[in-house]
């Protein structure tokens, strides 16, 4: 199990979903911040991300309002990282 820095992705369009996939395939945890996006785009990105997580055996959890943490298998998000994200309003313990 390795601890990794979490990459925050704040998509502006569905095309930005590729960055989420690339990061996850590279074994990097990702925060997907969907705040402020149109509901339809949020739904498409959540559907894409949950399928992606299934395909690469990662986990996806809601960690704040309209914010999701995607974590590859064998990667742990440290408490320090969670605290850093919480300070940005992107993680609720």
CSV table of C-alpha atoms in Angstrom, one decimal:
chain,number,residue,atom,x,y,z
A,1,UNK,CA,0.0,0.0,0.0
A,2,UNK,CA,1.4,3.4,-1.0
A,3,UNK,CA,0.4,6.8,0.1
A,4,UNK,CA,-0.1,9.3,-2.7
A,5,UNK,CA,-0.9,12.9,-3.2
A,6,UNK,CA,-4.5,13.4,-4.3
A,7,UNK,CA,-5.0,15.3,-7.6
A,8,UNK,CA,-7.9,17.6,-7.7
A,9,UNK,CA,-9.8,17.6,-11.0
A,10,UNK,CA,-12.4,20.3,-11.5
A,11,UNK,CA,-13.9,19.5,-14.9
A,12,UNK,CA,-15.4,22.2,-17.1
A,13,UNK,CA,-16.8,19.8,-19.7
A,14,UNK,CA,-17.1,16.1,-20.3
A,15,UNK,CA,-13.8,16.1,-22.2
A,16,UNK,CA,-12.1,16.7,-18.8
A,17,UNK,CA,-13.1,13.1,-17.8
A,18,UNK,CA,-10.0,11.8,-19.6
A,19,UNK,CA,-7.7,13.4,-17.0
A,20,UNK,CA,-9.6,11.5,-14.3
A,21,UNK,CA,-9.1,8.2,-16.2
A,22,UNK,CA,-5.4,8.9,-16.9
A,23,UNK,CA,-4.7,9.8,-13.3
A,24,UNK,CA,-6.5,6.7,-12.0
A,25,UNK,CA,-4.8,4.4,-14.5
A,26,UNK,CA,-1.5,5.9,-13.3
A,27,UNK,CA,-2.4,4.7,-9.7
A,28,UNK,CA,-3.1,8.3,-8.5
A,29,UNK,CA,-6.0,9.1,-6.3
A,30,UNK,CA,-8.3,11.8,-7.6
A,31,UNK,CA,-10.8,14.3,-6.1
A,32,UNK,CA,-13.5,14.9,-8.6
A,33,UNK,CA,-15.1,18.3,-7.8
A,34,UNK,CA,-18.4,18.7,-9.5
A,35,UNK,CA,-19.5,21.8,-7.6
A,36,UNK,CA,-21.1,24.4,-9.8
A,37,UNK,CA,-21.6,22.2,-12.8
A,38,UNK,CA,-24.9,21.6,-14.6
A,39,UNK,CA,-26.8,18.6,-13.1
A,40,UNK,CA,-26.7,16.7,-16.4
A,41,UNK,CA,-22.9,17.1,-16.7
A,42,UNK,CA,-22.5,16.0,-13.1
A,43,UNK,CA,-24.6,12.9,-13.8
A,44,UNK,CA,-22.5,12.0,-16.9
A,45,UNK,CA,-19.2,12.5,-15.0
A,46,UNK,CA,-20.4,10.4,-12.1
A,47,UNK,CA,-21.6,7.6,-14.4
A,48,UNK,CA,-18.2,7.7,-16.3
A,49,UNK,CA,-16.2,7.7,-13.0
A,50,UNK,CA,-18.1,4.8,-11.5
A,51,UNK,CA,-17.6,2.8,-14.6
A,52,UNK,CA,-14.0,3.7,-14.6
A,53,UNK,CA,-13.6,2.7,-11.0
A,54,UNK,CA,-15.2,-0.6,-11.8
A,55,UNK,CA,-12.9,-1.2,-14.7
A,56,UNK,CA,-9.7,-0.5,-12.9
A,57,UNK,CA,-10.9,-2.0,-9.5
A,58,UNK,CA,-10.8,1.4,-7.7
A,59,UNK,CA,-13.2,2.8,-5.2
A,60,UNK,CA,-15.3,5.9,-5.4
A,61,UNK,CA,-16.8,7.6,-2.4
A,62,UNK,CA,-18.6,10.9,-1.9
A,63,UNK,CA,-16.5,13.0,0.5
A,64,UNK,CA,-18.3,16.4,0.4
A,65,UNK,CA,-21.3,17.9,-1.4
A,66,UNK,CA,-20.8,17.1,-5.1
A,67,UNK,CA,-17.2,16.0,-4.5
A,68,UNK,CA,-16.0,12.4,-4.9
A,69,UNK,CA,-12.7,10.7,-4.1
A,70,UNK,CA,-11.6,8.0,-6.5
A,71,UNK,CA,-8.9,5.7,-5.0
A,72,UNK,CA,-6.9,3.0,-6.9
A,73,UNK,CA,-6.5,-0.3,-5.2
A,74,UNK,CA,-3.4,-0.5,-2.9
A,75,UNK,CA,-3.3,3.3,-2.6
A,76,UNK,CA,-4.0,4.9,0.7
A,77,UNK,CA,-4.9,8.6,1.2
A,78,UNK,CA,-3.1,9.8,4.3
A,79,UNK,CA,-4.7,11.7,7.1
A,80,UNK,CA,-2.4,14.6,6.2
A,81,UNK,CA,-3.8,14.6,2.7
A,82,UNK,CA,-7.4,14.4,4.0
A,83,UNK,CA,-6.7,17.4,6.2
A,84,UNK,CA,-5.3,19.3,3.3
A,85,UNK,CA,-8.4,18.6,1.2
A,86,UNK,CA,-10.6,19.4,4.2
A,87,UNK,CA,-9.0,22.8,4.4
A,88,UNK,CA,-10.0,23.4,0.8
A,89,UNK,CA,-13.6,22.3,1.5
A,90,UNK,CA,-13.1,19.2,-0.6
A,91,UNK,CA,-13.3,16.6,2.2
A,92,UNK,CA,-15.6,16.2,5.1
A,93,UNK,CA,-14.5,13.8,7.8
